[in-house]
Coordinates of C-alpha atoms and ligand atoms in Angstrom, one line a residue:
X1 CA 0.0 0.0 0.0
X2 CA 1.3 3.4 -0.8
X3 CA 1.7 5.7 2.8
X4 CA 3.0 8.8 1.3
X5 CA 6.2 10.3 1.0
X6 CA 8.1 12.1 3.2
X7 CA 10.8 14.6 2.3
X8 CA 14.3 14.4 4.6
X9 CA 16.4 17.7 4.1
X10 CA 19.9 17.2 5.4
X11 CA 21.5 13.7 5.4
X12 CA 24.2 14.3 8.7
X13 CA 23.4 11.9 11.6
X14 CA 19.7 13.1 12.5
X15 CA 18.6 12.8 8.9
X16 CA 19.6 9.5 8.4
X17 CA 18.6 7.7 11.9
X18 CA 15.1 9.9 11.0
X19 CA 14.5 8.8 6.9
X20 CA 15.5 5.2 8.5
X21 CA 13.0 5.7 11.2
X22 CA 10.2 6.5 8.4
X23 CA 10.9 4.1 5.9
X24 CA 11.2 1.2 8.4
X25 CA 7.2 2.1 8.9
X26 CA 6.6 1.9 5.2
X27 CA 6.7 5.4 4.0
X28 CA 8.8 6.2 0.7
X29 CA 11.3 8.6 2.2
X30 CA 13.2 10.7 -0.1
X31 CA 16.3 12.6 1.7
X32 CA 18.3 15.7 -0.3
X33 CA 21.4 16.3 0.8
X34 CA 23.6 19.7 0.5
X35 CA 26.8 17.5 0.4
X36 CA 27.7 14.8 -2.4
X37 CA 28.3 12.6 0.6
X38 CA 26.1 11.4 3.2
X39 CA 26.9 11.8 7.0
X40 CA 26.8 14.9 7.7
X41 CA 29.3 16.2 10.2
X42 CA 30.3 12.2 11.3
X43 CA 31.4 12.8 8.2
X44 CA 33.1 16.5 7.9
X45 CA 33.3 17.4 11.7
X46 CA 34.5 14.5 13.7
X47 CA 38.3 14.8 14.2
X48 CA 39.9 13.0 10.8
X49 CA 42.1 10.6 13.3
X50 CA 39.3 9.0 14.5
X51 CA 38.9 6.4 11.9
X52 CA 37.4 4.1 13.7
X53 CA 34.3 5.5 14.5
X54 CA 34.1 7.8 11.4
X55 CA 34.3 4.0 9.7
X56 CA 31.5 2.7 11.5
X57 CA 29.0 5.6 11.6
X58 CA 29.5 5.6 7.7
X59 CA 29.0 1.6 7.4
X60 CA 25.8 2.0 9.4
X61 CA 24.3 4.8 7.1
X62 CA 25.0 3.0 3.7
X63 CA 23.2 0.0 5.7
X64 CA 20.1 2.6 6.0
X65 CA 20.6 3.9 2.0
X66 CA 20.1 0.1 1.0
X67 CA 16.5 0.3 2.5
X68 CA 14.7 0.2 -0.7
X69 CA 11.9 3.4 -0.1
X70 CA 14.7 5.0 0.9
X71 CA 15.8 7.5 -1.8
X72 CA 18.7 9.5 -1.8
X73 CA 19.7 13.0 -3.8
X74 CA 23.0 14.1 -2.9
X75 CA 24.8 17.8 -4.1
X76 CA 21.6 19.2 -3.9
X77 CA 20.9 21.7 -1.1
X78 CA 17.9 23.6 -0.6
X79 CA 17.4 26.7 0.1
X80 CA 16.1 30.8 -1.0
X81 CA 19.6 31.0 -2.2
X82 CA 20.0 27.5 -4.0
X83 CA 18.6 25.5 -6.8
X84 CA 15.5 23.7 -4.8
X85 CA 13.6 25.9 -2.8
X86 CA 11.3 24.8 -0.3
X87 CA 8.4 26.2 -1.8
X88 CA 9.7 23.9 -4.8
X89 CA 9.7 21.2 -2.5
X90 CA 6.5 21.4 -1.3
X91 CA 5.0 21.6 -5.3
X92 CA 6.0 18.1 -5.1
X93 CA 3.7 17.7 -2.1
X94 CA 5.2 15.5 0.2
X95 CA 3.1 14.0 3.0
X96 CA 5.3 15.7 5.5
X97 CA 8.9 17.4 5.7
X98 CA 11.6 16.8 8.3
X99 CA 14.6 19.6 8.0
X100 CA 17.5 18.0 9.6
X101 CA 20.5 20.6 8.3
X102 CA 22.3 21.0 11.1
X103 CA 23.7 24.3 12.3
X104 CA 25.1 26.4 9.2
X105 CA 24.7 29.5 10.2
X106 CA 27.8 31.2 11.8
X107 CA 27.8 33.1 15.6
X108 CA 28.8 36.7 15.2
X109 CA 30.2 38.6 18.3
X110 CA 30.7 41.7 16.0
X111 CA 33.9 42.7 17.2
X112 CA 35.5 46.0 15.3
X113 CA 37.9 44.2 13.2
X114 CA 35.9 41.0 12.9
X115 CA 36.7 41.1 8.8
X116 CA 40.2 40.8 9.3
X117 CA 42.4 38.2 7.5
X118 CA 43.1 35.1 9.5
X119 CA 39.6 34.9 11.6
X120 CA 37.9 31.7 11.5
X121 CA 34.6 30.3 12.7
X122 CA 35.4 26.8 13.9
X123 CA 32.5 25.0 11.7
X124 CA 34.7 26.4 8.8
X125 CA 37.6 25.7 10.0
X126 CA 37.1 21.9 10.7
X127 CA 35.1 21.5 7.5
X128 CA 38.4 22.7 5.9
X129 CA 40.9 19.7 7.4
X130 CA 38.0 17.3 7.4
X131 CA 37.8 17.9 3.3
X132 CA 34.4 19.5 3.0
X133 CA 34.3 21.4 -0.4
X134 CA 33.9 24.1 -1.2
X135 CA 35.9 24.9 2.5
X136 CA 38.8 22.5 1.2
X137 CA 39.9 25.1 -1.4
X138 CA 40.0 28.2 0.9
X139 CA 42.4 30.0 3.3
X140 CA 42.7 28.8 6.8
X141 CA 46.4 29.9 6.8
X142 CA 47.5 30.0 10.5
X143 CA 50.4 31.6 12.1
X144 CA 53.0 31.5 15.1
X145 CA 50.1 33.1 17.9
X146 CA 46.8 30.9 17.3
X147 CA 43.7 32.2 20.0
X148 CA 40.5 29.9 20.3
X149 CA 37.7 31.7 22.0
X150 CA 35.9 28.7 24.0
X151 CA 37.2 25.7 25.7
X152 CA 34.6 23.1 24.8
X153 CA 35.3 19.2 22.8
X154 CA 35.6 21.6 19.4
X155 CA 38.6 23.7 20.7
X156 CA 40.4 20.7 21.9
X157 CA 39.8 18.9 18.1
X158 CA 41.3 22.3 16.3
X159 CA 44.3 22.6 19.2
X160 CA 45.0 18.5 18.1
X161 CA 44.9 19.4 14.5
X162 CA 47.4 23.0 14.9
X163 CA 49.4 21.1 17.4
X164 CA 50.0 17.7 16.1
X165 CA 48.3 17.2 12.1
X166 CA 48.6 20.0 10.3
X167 CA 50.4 20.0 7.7
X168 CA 53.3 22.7 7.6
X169 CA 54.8 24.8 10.0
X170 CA 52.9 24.1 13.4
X171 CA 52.1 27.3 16.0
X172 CA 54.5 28.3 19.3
X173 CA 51.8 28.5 21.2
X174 CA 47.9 28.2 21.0
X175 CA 46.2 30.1 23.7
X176 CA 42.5 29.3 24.6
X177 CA 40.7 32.3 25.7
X178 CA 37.6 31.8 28.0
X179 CA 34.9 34.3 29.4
X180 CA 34.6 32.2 32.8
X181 CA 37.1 30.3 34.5
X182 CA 38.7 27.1 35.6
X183 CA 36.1 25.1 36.5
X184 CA 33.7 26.1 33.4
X185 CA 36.0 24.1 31.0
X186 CA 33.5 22.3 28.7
X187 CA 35.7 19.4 27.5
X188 CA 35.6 15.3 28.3
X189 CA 38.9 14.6 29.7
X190 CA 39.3 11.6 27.2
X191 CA 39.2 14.4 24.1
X192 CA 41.9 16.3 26.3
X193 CA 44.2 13.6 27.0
X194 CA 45.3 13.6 22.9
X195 CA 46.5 17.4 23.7
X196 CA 47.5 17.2 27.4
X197 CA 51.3 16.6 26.3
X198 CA 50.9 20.3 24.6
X199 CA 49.8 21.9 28.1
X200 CA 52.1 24.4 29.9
X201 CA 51.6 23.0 33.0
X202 CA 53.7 26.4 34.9
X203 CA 52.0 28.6 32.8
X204 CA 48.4 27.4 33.9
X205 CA 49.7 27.6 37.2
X206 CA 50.6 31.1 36.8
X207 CA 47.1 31.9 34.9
X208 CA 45.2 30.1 38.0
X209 CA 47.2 32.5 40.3
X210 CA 46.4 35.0 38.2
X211 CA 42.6 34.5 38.3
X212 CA 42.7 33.4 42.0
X213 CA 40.7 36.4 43.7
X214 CA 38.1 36.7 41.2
X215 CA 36.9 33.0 41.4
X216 CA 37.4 32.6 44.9
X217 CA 34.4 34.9 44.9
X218 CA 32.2 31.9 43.7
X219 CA 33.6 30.0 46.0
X220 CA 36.4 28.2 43.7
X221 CA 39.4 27.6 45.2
X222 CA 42.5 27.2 42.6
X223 CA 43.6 24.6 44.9
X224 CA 41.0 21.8 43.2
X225 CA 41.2 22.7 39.6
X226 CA 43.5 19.5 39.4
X227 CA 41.1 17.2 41.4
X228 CA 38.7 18.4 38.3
X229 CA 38.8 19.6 35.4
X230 CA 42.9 19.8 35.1
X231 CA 43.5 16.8 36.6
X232 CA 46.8 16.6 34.0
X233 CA 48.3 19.0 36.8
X234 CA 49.3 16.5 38.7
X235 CA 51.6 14.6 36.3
X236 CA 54.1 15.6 33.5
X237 CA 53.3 15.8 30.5
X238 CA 53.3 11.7 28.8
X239 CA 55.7 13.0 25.9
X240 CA 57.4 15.5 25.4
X241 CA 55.9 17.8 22.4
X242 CA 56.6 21.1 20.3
X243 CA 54.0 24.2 20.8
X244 CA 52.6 25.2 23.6
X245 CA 48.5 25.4 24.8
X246 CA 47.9 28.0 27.3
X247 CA 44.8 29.3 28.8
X248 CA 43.6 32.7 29.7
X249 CA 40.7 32.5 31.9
X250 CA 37.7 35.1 32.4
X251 CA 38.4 36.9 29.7
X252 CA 36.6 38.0 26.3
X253 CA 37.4 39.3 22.8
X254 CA 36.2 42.7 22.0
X255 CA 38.4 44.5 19.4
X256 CA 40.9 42.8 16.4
X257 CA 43.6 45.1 15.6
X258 CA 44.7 44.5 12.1
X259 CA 48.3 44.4 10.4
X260 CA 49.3 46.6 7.0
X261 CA 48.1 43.5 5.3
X262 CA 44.7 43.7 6.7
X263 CA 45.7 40.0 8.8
X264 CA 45.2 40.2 12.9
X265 CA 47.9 41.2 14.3
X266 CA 46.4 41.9 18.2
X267 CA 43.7 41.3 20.1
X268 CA 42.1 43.1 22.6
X269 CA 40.2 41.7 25.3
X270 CA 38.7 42.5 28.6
X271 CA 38.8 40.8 31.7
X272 CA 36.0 39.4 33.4
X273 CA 34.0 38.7 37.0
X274 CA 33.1 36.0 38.0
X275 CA 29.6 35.8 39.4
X276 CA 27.0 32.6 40.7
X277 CA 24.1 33.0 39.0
X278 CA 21.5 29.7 41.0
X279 CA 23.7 26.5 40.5
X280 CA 25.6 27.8 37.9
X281 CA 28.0 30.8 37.0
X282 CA 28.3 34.1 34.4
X283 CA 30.8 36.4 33.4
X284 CA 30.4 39.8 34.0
X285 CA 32.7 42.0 32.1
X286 CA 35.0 44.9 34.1
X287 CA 36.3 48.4 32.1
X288 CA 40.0 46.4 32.1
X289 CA 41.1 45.7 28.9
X290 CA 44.4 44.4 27.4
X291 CA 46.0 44.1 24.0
X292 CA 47.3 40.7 23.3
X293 CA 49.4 39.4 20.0
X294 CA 47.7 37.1 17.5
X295 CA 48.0 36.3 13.9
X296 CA 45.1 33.6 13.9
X297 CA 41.6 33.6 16.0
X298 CA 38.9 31.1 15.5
X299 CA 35.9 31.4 17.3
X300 CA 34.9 28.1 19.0
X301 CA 31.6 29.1 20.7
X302 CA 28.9 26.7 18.8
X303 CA 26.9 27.8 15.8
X304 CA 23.3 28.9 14.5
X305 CA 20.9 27.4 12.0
X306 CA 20.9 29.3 8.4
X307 CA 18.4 31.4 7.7
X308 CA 18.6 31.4 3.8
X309 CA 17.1 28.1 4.2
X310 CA 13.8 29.6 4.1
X311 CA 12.2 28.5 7.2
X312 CA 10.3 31.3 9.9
X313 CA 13.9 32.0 11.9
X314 CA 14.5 34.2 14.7
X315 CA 17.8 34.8 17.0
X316 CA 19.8 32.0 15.3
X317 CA 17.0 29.3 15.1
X318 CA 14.3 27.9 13.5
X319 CA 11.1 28.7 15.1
X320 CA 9.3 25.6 16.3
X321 CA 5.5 25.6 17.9
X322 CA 5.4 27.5 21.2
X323 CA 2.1 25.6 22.6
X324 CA 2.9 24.1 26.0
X325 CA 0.3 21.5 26.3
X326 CA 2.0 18.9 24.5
X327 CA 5.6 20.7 25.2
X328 CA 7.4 18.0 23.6
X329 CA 5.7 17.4 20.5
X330 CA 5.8 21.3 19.9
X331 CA 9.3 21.5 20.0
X332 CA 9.8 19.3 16.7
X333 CA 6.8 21.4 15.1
X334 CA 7.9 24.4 12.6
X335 CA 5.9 27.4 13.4
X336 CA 4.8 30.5 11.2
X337 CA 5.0 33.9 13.5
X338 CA 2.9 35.0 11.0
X339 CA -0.2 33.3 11.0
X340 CA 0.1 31.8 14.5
X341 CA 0.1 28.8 13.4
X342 CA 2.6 25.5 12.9
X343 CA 3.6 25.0 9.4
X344 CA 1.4 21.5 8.8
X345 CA 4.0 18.4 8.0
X346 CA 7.0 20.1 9.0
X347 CA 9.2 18.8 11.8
X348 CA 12.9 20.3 12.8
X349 CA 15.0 17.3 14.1
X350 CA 18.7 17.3 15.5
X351 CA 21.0 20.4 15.3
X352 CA 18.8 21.9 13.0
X353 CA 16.6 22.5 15.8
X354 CA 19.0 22.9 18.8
X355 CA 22.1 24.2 17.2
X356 CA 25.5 22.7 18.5
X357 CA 23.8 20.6 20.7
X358 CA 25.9 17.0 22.3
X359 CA 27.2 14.2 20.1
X360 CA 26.2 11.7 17.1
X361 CA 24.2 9.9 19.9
X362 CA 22.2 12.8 20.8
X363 CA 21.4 13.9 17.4
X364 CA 20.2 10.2 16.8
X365 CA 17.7 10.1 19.9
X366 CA 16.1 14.0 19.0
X367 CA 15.3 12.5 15.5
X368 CA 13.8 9.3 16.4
X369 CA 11.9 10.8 18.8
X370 CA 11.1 13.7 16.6
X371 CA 10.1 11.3 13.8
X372 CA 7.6 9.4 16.7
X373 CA 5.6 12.5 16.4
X374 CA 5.9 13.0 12.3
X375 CA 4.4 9.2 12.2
X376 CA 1.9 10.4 14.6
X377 CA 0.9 13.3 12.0
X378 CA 1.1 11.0 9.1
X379 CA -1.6 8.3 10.5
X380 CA -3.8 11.1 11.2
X381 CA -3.2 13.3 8.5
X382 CA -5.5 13.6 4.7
X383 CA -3.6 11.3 2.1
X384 CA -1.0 13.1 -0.6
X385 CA 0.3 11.7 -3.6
X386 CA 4.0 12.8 -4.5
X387 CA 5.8 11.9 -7.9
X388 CA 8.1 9.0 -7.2
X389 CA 11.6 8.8 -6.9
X390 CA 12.5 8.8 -10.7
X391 CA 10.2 11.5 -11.4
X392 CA 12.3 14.1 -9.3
X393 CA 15.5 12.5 -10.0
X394 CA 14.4 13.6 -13.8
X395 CA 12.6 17.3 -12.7
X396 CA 16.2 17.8 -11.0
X397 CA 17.8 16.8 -14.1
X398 CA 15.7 19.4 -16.1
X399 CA 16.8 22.1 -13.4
X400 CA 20.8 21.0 -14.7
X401 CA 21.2 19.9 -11.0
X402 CA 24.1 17.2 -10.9
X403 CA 22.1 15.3 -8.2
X404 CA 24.6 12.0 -7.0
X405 CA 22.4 9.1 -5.6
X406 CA 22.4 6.1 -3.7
X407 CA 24.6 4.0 -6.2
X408 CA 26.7 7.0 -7.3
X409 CA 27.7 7.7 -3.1
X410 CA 28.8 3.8 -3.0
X411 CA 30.9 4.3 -6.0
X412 CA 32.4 7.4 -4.7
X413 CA 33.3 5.5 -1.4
X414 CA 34.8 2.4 -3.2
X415 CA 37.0 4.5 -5.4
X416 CA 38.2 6.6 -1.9
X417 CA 38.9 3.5 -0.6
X418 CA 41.0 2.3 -3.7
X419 CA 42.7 5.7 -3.4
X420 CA 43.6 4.9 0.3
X421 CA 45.0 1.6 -0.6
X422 CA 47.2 2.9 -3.6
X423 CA 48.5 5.4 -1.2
X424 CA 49.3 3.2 1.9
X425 CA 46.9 5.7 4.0
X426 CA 43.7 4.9 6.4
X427 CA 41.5 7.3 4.7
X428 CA 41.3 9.5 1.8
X429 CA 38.7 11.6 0.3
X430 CA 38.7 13.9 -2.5
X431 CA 38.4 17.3 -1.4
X432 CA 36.8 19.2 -4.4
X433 CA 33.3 18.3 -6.0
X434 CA 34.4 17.8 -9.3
X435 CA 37.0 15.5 -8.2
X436 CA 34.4 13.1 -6.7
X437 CA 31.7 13.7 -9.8
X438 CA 34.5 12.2 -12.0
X439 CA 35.5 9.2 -9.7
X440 CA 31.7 8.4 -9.8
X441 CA 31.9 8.4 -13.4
X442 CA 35.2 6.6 -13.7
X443 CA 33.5 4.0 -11.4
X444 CA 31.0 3.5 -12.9
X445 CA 32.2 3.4 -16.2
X446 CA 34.4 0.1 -15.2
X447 CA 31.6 -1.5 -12.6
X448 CA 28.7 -0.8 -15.3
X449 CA 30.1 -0.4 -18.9
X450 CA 27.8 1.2 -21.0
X451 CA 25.4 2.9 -18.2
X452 CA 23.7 6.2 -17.6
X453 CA 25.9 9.1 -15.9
X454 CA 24.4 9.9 -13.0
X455 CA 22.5 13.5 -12.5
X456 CA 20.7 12.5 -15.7
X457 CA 17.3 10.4 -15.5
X458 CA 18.4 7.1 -13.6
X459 CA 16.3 6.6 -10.4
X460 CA 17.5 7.7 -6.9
Ligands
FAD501 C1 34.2 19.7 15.2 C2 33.2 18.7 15.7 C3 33.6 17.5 16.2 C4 32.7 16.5 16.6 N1 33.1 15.3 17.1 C5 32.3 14.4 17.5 C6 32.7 13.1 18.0 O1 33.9 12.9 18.1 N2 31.8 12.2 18.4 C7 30.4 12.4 18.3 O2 29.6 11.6 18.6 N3 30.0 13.6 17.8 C8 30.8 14.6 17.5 N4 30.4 15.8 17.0 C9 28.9 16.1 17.0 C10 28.2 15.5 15.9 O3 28.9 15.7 14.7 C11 26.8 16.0 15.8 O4 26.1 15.6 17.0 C12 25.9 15.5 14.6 O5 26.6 15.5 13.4 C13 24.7 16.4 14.4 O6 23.9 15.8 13.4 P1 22.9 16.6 12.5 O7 22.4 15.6 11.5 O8 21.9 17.3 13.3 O9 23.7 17.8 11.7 P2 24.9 17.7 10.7 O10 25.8 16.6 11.1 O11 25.5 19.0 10.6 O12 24.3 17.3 9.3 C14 23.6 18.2 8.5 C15 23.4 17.7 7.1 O13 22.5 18.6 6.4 C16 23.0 18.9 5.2 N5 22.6 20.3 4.8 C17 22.9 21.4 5.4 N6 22.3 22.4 4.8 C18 21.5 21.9 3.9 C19 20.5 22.4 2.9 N7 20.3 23.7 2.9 N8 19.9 21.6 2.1 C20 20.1 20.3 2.1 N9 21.0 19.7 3.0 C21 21.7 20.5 3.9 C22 24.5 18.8 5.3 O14 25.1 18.5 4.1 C23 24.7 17.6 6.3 O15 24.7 16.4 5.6 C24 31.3 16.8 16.5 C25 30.8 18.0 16.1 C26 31.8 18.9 15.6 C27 31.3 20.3 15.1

């Protein structure tokens, strides 16, 4: 019997676990994905060494793409600004949409001098070393003096990658630069432990000294940071390493001075209270500022949802139904300011509703439980008929978009893995689109002699 069809936008972690959700309970799910490959930022986030997991997370999606009402359009991102809009989408009409895009947007603090060369949001930055095009081809030159504002899991992944991967000449020092103190640290000690040889053990010292008064004030004496969240004061360093991480707590950026050749050259910040604010503390700036000397910053501080995707947005995200009655349900529910009203059939699932928010695990459980309440609206809701799969893969073929699908992503993955083995390496991906288009076709052209490119008229 045909369900319906549902539409999945985004194909990172919450997409996935949600278009397998649906189409395990019979629905034709069709899932368009910004990136030619699946997987989100499991994918193009999580730190490159961690093969292991990267492996497995991508061997349990292409399990959930060989579900066969499962329907797959990769290099096609929708948007106001982009090829497929969703007012496009919803000409097809789908039974119901789930947007699971994650967190593009970028957090602006709107410092003076926040154009300056060598300024990096860390979603970019980590895009670029994870091989994300269009990211791969840009500048994220670095320098001797790298500051990370924030001192959560994502600063401890870009300090691994200046201090120990990158390729080229690695940084003196990398300071991270926090607006509370010591015992704010947002990090898993596991994720530290890879960087802990890099740690100026004296130099933390002196900075806890430094910021002794001002958190005593909450109550924090300096004297347990290494019973908790430093607890690498208490031993040497395991090996000994080149460039030095440093930490400057309670402390903010608000000015980037730039050189002659409009690159950062200083940064000035101001120092900061501490306050307790219930069971938890907040930073209260002072009038003290300082001037300190950086040629590279990259903002660390989570991210916001994009607005040009065309959903009702306010203050850096999506705006989902504010009725409390059924609190939980509502929070998955798009709503439209300007009738009042939830847009009917479309659900928000994983970062794309709650932008920067835990792990892979966490982004599974908010879309399966999100998608518990999208098959709730589908067995009540009136019956719609969308075209099938191989009538949009041939409407986006009439719009010139160079969709990839299901069969093209294995392709892609068995030629990365060929290229790994040629090169004696544990990974490799090509880094520009084009470059993995023509792999496809390459492929293809030796598994299939004779076939359809794809982007053309095949099915999805
Ligand atoms: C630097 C970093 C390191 C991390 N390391 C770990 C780790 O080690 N372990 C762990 O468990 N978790 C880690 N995480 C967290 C984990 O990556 C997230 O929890 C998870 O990826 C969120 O899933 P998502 O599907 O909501 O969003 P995303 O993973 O961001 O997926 C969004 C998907 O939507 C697509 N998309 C975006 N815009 C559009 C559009 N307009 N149209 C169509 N498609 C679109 C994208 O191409 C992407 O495929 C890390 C995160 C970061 C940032």
């Amino acid at each position: 019997m045909d369900l319906g069809t549902v539409f999945v936008i985004g194909a990172g972690p919450a997409g996935l676990f949600a278009a397998r959700k649906i189409a395990t309970a019979g629905y034709e799910v069709v899932v368009f994905n910004r990136d030619i490959k699946p997987g989100g930022l499991a994918e193009y986030g999580i730190y490159p060494q961690k093969f292991h997991m990267k492996a497995g997370l991508r061997k349990q999606f292409f399990k959930f793409l060989e579900m066969p009402n499962l329907h797959y359009f990769g290099n096609v991102p929708v948007s106001n600004n982009a090829a497929l809009s969703i007012g496009e989408l919803q000409q097809w009409n789908p039974s119901a949409v789930v947007y699971s895009v994650g967190a593009q947007g970028t957090k602006k603090l709107g410092l003076p001098g926040e154009e300056s060369k060598g300024l990096y949001s860390a979603k970019d930055y980590v895009f670029n070393y994870n091989q994300l095009p269009p990211f791969t081809s840009m500048d994220f030159s670095s320098g001797r003096r790298v500051a990370i504002i924030g001192m959560g899991n994502v600063m401890v992944d870009i300090a691994r990658w200046l201090l120990q991967d990158m390729p080229g000449k690695k940084p003196e020092e990398v300071m991270v630069i926090a607006r509370r103190g010591p015992f704010e640290v947002k990090f898993d000690e596991k994720e530290f432990d890879h960087i802990e040889m890099h740690l100026d053990r004296q130099a933390l010292q002196d900075e806890l000294r430094r910021v002794e008064e001002r958190i005593r004030a909450c109550d924090q004496e300096i004297s347990k940071v290494s019973d908790t969240s430093f607890p690498w004061l208490k031993k040497a360093a395991s090996r000994p390493a080149e460039g030095r991480l440093t930490f400057r707590f309670l402390t903010s950026p608000c000015a980037v001075k730039p050189d002659a050749q409009g690159r950062i050259s200083r940064l000035t910040v101001i120092e900061n209270l501490l306050l307790r604010k219930g069971d938890t503390t907040v930073s209260k700036s002072t009038d003290q500022t300082i001037d300190l000397d950086f040629d590279t910053l990259i903002f660390a501080i989570g991210d916001v949802v994009d607005p040009a995707l065309g959903l009702p947005y306010e203050k850096g995200s999506y705006l989902t139904n504010p009725d409390s009655s059924d609190a939980e349900r509502a929070a998955y529910e798009v709503f439209d300011p300007q009738t009042g009203k939830v847009l009917e059939g479309q659900f928000v699932v994983g970062w794309a509703r709650k932008a920067s928010d835990g792990l892979v695990g966490k982004a599974r459980f908010d879309a399966e439980q999100g998608c518990t309440y999208v098959l709730k609206y589908l067995e009540a809701a009136a019956k719609k008929t969308a075209p099938a799969a191989a009538e949009i893969a041939k409407e986006l073929a009439r719009k010139n978009r160079q969709f990839v699908n299901k069969d093209a992503v294995k392709l892609l993955a068995r030629a990365e893995e060929a290229q790994a083995k040629a090169r004696n390496l544990p990974a490799f991906k090509f880094s520009k689109n084009e470059e993995m288009l023509a792999a496809i076709e390459k492929e293809r052209a030796t598994a299939f002699p004779g076939k359809t490119p794809s982007g053309k008229s095949e099915a999805a």
